[in-house]
Coordinates of C-alpha atoms and ligand atoms in Angstrom, one line a residue:
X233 CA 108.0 112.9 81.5
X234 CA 111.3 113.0 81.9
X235 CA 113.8 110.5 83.9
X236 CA 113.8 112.9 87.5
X237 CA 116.7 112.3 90.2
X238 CA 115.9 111.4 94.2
X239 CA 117.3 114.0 96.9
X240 CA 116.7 111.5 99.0
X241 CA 119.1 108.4 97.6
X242 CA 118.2 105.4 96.5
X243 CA 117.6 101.8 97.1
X244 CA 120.8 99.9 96.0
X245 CA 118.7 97.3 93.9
X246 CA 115.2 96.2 93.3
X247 CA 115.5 93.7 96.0
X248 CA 116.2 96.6 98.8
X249 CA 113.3 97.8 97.5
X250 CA 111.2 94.9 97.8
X251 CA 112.6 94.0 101.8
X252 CA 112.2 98.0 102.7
X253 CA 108.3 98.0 101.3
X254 CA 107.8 94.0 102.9
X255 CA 109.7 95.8 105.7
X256 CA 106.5 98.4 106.0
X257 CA 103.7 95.8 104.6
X258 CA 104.5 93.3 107.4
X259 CA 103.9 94.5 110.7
X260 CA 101.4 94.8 113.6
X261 CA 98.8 94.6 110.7
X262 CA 99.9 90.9 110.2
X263 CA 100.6 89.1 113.5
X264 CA 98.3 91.6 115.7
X265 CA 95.5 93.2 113.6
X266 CA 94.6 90.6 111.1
X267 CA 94.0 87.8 113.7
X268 CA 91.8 90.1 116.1
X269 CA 89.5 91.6 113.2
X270 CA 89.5 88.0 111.7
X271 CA 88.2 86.5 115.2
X272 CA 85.5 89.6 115.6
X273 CA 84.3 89.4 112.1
X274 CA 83.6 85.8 112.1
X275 CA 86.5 83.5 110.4
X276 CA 86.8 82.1 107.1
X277 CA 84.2 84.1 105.2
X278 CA 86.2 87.5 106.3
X279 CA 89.4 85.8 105.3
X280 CA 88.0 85.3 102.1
X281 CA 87.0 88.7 101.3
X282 CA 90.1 90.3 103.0
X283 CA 91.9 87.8 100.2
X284 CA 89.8 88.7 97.6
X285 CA 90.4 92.1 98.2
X286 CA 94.2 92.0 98.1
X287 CA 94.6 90.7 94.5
X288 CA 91.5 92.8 93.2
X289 CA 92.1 96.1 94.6
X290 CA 96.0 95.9 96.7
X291 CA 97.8 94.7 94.2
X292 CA 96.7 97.2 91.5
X293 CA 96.4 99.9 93.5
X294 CA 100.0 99.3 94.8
X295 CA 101.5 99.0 91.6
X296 CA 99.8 102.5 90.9
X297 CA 101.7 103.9 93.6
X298 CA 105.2 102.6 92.8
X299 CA 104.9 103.9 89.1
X300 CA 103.5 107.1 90.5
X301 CA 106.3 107.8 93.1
X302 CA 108.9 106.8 90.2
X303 CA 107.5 108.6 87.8
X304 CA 107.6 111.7 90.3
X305 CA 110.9 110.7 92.7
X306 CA 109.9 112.8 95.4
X307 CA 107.8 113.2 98.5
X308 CA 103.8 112.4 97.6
X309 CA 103.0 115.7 98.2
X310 CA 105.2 117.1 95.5
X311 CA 105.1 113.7 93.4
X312 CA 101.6 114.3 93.0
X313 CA 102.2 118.2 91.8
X314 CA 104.7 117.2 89.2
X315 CA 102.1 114.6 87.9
X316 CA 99.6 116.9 87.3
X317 CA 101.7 119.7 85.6
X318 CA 103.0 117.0 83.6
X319 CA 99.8 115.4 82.5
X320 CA 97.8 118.8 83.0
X321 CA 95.2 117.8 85.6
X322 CA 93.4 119.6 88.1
X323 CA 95.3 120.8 91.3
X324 CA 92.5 119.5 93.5
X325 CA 94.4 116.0 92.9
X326 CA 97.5 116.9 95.0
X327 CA 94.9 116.3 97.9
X328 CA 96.1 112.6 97.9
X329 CA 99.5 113.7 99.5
X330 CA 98.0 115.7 101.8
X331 CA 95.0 113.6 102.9
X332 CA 98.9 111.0 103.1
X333 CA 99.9 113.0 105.2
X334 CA 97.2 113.3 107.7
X335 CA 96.7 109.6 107.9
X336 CA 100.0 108.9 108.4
X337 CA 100.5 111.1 111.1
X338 CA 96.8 109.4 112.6
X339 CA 98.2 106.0 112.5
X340 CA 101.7 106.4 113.9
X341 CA 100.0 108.0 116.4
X342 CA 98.5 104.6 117.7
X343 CA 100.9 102.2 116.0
X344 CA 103.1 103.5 118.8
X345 CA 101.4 102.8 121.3
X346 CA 100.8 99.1 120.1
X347 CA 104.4 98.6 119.3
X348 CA 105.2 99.8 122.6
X349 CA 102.5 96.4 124.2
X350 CA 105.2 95.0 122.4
X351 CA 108.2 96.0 123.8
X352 CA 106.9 95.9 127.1
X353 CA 106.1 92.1 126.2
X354 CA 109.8 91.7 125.6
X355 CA 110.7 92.2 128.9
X356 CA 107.6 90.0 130.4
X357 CA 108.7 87.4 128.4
X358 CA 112.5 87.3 129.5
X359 CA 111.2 88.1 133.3
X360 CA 109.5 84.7 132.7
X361 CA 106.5 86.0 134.2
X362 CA 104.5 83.4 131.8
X363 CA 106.7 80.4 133.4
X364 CA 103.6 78.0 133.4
X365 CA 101.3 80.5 132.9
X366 CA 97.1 79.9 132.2
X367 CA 95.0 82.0 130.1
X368 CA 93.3 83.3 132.9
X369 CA 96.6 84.7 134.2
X370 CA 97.6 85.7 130.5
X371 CA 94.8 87.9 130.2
X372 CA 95.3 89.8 134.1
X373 CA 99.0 90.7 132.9
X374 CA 97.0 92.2 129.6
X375 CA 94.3 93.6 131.4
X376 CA 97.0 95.3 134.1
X377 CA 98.9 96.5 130.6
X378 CA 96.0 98.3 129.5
X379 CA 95.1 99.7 133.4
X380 CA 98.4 101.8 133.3
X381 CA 98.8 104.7 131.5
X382 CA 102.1 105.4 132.7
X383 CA 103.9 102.0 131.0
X384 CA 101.9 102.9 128.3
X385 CA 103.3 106.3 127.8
X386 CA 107.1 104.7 128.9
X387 CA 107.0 102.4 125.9
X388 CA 104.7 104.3 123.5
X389 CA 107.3 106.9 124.1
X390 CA 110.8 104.6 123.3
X391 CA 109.1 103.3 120.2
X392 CA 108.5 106.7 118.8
X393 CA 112.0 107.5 119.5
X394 CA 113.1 104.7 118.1
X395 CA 110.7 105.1 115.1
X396 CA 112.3 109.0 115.1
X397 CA 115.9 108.1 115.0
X398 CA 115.9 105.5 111.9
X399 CA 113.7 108.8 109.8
X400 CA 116.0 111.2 110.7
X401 CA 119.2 109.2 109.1
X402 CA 117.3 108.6 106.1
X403 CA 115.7 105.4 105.0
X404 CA 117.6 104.3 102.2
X405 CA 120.7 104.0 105.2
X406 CA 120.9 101.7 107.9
X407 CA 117.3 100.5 107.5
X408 CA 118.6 97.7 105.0
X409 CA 120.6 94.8 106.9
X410 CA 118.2 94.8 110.1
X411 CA 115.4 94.3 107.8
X412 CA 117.3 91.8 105.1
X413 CA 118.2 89.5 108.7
X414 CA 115.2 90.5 110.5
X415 CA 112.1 89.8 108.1
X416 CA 113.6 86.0 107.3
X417 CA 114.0 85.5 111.2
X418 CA 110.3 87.0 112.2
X419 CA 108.9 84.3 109.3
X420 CA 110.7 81.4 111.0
X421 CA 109.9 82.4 114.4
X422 CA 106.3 82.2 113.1
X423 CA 106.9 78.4 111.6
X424 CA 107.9 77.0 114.7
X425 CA 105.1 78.7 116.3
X426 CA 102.6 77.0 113.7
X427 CA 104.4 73.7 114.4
X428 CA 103.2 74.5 118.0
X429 CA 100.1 75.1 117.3
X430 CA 99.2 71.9 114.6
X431 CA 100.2 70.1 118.0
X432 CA 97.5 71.2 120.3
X433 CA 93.8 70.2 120.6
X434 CA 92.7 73.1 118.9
X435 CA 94.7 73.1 115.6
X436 CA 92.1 71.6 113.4
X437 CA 88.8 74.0 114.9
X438 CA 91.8 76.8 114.2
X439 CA 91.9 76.1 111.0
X440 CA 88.7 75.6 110.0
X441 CA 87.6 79.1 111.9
X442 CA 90.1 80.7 109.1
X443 CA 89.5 79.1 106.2
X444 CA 85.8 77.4 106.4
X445 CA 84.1 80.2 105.2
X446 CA 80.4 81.0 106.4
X447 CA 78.8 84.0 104.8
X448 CA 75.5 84.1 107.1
X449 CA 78.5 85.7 109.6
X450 CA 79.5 88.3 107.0
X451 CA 77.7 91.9 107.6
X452 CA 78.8 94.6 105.1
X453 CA 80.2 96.1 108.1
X454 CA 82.7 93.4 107.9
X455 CA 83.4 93.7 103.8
X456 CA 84.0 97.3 105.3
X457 CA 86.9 96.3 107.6
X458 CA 88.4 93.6 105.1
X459 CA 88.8 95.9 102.7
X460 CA 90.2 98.7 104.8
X461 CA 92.4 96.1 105.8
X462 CA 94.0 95.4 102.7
X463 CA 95.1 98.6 102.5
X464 CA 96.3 98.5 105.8
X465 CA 98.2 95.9 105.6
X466 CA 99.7 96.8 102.6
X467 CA 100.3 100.1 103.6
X468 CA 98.3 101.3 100.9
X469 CA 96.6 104.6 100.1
X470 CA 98.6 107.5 102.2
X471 CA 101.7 107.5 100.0
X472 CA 104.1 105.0 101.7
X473 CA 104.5 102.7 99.3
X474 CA 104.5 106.0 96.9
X475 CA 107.5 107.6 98.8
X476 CA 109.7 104.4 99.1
X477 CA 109.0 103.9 95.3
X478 CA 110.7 107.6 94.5
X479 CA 113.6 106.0 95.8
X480 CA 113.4 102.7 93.2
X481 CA 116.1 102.6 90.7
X482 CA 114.5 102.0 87.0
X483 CA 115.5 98.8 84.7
X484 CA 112.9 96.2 86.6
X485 CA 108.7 95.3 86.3
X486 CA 106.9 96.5 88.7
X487 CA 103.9 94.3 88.5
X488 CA 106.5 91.3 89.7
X489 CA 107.6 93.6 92.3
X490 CA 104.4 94.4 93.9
X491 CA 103.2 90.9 93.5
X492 CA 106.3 89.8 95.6
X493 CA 105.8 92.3 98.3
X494 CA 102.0 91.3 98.8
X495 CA 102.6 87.4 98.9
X496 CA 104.9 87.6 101.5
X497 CA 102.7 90.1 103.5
X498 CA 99.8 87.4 103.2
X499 CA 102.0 84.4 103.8
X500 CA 102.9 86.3 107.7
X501 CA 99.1 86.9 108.3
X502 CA 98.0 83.5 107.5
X503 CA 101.0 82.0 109.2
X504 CA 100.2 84.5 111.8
X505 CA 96.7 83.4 112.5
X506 CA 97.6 79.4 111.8
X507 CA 99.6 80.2 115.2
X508 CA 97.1 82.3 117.2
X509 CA 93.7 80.9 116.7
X510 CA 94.9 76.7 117.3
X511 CA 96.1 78.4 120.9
X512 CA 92.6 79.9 121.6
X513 CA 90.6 76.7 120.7
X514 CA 92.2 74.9 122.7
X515 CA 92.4 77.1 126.0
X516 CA 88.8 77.8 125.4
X517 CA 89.3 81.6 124.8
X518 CA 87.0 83.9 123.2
X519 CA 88.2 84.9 119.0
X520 CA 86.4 88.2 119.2
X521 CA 88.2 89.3 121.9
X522 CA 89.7 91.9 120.6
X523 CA 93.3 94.2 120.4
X524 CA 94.3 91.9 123.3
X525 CA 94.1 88.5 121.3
X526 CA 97.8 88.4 120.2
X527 CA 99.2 89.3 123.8
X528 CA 96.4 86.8 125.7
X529 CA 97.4 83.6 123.3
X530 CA 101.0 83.3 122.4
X531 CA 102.0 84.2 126.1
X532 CA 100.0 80.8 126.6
X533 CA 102.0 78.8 124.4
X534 CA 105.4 80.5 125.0
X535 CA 104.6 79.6 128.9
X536 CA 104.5 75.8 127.9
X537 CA 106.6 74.9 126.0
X538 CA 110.2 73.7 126.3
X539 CA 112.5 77.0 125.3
X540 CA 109.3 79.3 125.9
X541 CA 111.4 82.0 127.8
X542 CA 114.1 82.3 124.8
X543 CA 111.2 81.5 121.6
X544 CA 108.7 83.8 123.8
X545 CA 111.1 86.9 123.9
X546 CA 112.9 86.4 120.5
X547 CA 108.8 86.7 119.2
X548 CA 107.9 90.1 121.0
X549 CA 111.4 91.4 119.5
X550 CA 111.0 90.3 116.4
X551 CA 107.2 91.6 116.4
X552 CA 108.7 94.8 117.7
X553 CA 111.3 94.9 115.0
X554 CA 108.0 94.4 111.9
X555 CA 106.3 97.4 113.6
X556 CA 109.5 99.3 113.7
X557 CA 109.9 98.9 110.1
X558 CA 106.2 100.1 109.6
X559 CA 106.3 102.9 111.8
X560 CA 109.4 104.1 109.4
X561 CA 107.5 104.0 106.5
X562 CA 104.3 106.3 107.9
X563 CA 106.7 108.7 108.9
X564 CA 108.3 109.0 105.2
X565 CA 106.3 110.8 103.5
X566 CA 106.2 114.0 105.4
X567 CA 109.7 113.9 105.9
X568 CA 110.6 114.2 102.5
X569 CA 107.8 116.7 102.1
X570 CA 109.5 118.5 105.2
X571 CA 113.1 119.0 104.1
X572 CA 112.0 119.4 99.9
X573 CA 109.8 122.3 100.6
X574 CA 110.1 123.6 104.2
X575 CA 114.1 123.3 103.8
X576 CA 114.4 121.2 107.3
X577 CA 117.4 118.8 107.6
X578 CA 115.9 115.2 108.0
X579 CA 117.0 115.6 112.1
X580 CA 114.7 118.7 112.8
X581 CA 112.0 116.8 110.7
X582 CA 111.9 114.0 112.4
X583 CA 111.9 115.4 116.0
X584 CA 109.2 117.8 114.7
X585 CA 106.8 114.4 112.8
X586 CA 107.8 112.5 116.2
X587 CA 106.8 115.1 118.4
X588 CA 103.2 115.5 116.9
X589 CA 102.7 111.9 116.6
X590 CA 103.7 111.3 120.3
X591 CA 100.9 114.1 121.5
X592 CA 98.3 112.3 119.6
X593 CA 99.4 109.2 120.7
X594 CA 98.5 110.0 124.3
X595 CA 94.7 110.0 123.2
X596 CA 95.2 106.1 122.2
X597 CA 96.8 105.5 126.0
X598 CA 94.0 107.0 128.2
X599 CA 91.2 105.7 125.9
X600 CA 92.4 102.3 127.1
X601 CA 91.9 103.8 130.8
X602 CA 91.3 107.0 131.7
X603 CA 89.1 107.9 128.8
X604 CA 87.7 104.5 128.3
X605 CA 84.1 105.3 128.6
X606 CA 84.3 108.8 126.2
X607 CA 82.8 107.1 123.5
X608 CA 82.2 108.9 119.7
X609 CA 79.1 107.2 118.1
X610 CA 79.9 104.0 120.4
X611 CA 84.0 104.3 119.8
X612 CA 87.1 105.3 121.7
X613 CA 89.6 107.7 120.8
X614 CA 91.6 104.5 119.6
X615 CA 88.8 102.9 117.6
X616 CA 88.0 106.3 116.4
X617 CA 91.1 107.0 115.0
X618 CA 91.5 102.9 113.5
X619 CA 88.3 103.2 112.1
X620 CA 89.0 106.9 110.7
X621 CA 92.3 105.5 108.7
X622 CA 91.8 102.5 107.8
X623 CA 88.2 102.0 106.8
X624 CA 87.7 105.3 105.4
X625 CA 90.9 107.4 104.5
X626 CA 92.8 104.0 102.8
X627 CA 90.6 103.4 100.6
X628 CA 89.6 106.6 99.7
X629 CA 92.9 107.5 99.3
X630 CA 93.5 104.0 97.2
X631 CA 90.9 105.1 95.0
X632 CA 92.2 108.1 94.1
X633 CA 95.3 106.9 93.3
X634 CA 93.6 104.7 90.8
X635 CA 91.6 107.2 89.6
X636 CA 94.1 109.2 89.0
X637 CA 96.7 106.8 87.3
X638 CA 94.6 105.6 84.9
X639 CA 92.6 108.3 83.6
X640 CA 94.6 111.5 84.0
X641 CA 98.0 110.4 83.6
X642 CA 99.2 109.7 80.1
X643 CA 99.0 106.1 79.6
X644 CA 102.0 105.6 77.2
X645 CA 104.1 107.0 80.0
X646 CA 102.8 105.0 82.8
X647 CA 103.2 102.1 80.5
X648 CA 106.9 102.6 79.6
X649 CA 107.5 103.0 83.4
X650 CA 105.8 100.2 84.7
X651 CA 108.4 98.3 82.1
X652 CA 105.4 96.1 81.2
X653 CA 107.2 92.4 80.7
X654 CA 103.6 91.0 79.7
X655 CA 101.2 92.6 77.7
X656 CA 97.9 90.5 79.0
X657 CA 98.7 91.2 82.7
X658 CA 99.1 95.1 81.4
X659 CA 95.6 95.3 79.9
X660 CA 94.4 93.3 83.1
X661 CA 96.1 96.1 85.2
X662 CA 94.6 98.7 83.3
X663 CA 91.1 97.5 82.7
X664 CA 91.2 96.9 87.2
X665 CA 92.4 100.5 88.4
X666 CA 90.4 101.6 85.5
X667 CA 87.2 100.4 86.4
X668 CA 86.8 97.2 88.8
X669 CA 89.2 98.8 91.9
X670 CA 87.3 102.1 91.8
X671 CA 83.5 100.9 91.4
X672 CA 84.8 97.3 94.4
X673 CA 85.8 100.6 96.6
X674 CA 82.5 102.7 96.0
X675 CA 80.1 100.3 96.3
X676 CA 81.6 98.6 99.3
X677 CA 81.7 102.6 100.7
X678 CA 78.0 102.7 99.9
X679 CA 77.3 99.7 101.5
X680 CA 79.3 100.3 104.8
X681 CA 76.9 103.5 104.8
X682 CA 74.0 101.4 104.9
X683 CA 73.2 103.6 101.6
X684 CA 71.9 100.0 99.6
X685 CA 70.7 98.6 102.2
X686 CA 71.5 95.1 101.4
X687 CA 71.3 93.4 104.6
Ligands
LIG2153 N1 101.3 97.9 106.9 C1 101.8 98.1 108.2 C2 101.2 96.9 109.0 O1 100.5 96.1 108.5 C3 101.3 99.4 108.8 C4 101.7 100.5 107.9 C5 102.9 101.0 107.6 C6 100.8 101.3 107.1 N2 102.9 102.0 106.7 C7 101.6 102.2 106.4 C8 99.4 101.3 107.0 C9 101.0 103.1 105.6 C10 98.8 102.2 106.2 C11 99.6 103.1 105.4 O2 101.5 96.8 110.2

């Protein structure tokens, strides 16, 4: 296929490339996600699967979508239709960008609202409302959070325009020194935190809740949610990473690239739970308790400590700052869908993508209130819409992608643009979205179903 051009600009070098898609890999998935579904789905043996997931399935399925998106160097909807006149598949495949785009929409729906706990923690945290503060009064300021849909909606609401305003510019602008400061500050913010933590009681029952693994926890339910979460986390499977690699200038490997990215987002998660988990050893808390986990523990900590006020609000803005460079990167895809083929400038496309997102995102508020007891097969709208994305659409969407880069593109091409350094790692790639990432996906599908049975 030949070399195509970006409408949309592109990253100034490979390493923009690498902070913008770390920009969208680290997030609330990291420091707020990945602790909670690691305390409800038992510790170490969950962290082990969630690893084993990353290097098996992630990593190759990311490195699909890069080559795809460059290959194609335009929004996933109409990267995938240029794939598949170029490599003659069926049409049915262009699904992938449009299944994208539904998820994407689904998820900045409630990422919103969850960056917007954060923001509102900002200003808790400077009030010094935690001056001192117990767990018990950690969890009422929570628990009152959660009781009121109208802060809800307030911040939900300035995070979306927030999120709105960086789309509408373009990403490739702006986006590139508050993320090349911001990323480096979140990680040491989170090594003086861990420093915290290996102080307290708790720091050794911490870590061997994360990393002693014991399978007798594990249900397939849980394989179910590890997995999901590597996409998650990685932003995999609903184009993202596809959209922001339309905008990667050629001449570099992408293996090396993608291997980058997904370190780093693993270093923050683990560094994320090395903090949180030492906190709730040693104040007795609970580890499956839930979406609240992040905001119930660190508040803790921040409240006694010397510097907690400054540490404590530099955190939430720093944590706000990750999601905000998530958030970006869910919008993305239909944007540059929206002004390549509906001929909108990126302004009217972004009040339009923000707009929807926000309605939705007022189903996530109440079910933490209002609708809290409407329940879907024993779910809120929230957990509905969680579960929805990132246990089923990810990885359904993940293995498509492989499916479809390694068995109807031609493999000659992919090869030349992947700019293979290594020809072992190459035939490892292959031989993994070929057949190991597709068959791990299926069967773990089939056995969240309950369709083997296996326990
Ligand atoms: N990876 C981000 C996080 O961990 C969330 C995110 C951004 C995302 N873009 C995505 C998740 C695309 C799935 C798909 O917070």
């Amino acid at each position: 296929m030949a070399e195509q051009a970006s409408i949309h600009g592109l990253w100034r070098s490979r390493w923009l490339f690498i902070l913008a898609a770390t920009g969208s890999a680290v997030g609330l998935g990291n420091i707020w996600k990945f602790p909670y579904i690691t305390g409800e789905n038992g510790g170490g043996a969950f962290v082990l699967v969630y690893l084993a997931c990353i290097c098996l399935i992630g990593i190759p399925v990311m490195i699909g979508e890069v080559v795809m998106g460059r290959m194609g160097r335009q929004s996933p909807i109409n990267t995938m239709k240029a794939l598949i006149k170029d490599n003659g598949g069926n049409p049915a495949w262009v699904g992938i960008g449009w299944m994208g785009a539904l998820a994407g929409f689904l998820i900045l729906s409630f990422y919103s609202v969850i960056a917007g706990w954060a923001l509102y923690y900002v200003f808790q945290m400077m009030s010094g409302e935690f001056a001192a503060t117990t767990a018990e009064h950690a969890g009422e300021v929570f628990g009152g959070l959660l009781g009121d849909p109208g802060t809800l909606m307030t911040w939900h609401t300035v995070f979306m325009i927030l999120t709105i305003a960086v789309v509408a510019r373009g990403v490739t602008k702006g986006l590139e020194t508050a993320i090349s400061i911001l990323m480096p500050a979140l990680f040491v913010l989170l090594i003086i935190m861990m420093g915290y933590a290996m102080a307290s009681d708790g720091f050794a029952q911490g870590l061997e809740f994360l990393f002693s693994p014991d399978f007798s926890k594990l249900s397939w339910n849980s394989v179910v949610v590890a997995l999901g979460h590597a996409f998650f986390t990685l932003s995999l499977g609903m184009g993202a990473i596809m959209a922001y690699g339309a905008y990667l200038p050629s001449g570099h490997s992408i293996g090396k690239t993608v291997v980058t990215i997904a370190v780093l987002d693993t270093v923050v998660a683990l560094a994320a739970g090395m903090a949180i988990f030492p906190i709730v050893f040693s104040n007795g808390l609970e580890p499956g308790a839930g979406p609240g986990l992040l905001f119930q523990t660190l508040p803790i900590a921040f409240g006694n400590m010397p510097g907690g006020i400054l540490f404590g609000t530099l955190f939430f803005i720093l944590v706000s700052f990750a999601a905000w460079s998530s958030s970006i990167s869910l919008a993305e895809p239909v944007m540059a869908w929206l002004v390549e083929s509906k001929g909108l400038n990126r302004f009217k496309a972004g009040v339009l993508v923000g707009l929807i997102a926000w309605v939705l995102g007022i189903g996530t508020v109440l079910s933490f209130n209002e609708w809290a007891e409407i329940k879907l097969f024993d779910k809120t709208f929230f957990d509905t819409l969680d579960y929805l994305t990132a246990n089923i659409m990810l990885p359904l969407g993940g293995l498509l992608i492989a499916l479809f880069v390694a068995w109807v593109m031609r493999q000659d091409d992919v090869k030349a643009a992947l700019e293979v350094e290594n020809e072992t790692l190459y035939k490892a790639w292959t031989v993994t979205v070929k057949f190991l990432a597709p068959l791990a996906i299926v069967f773990v599908f089939l056995n969240g179903l309950g369709v083997f049975a296996f326990g």
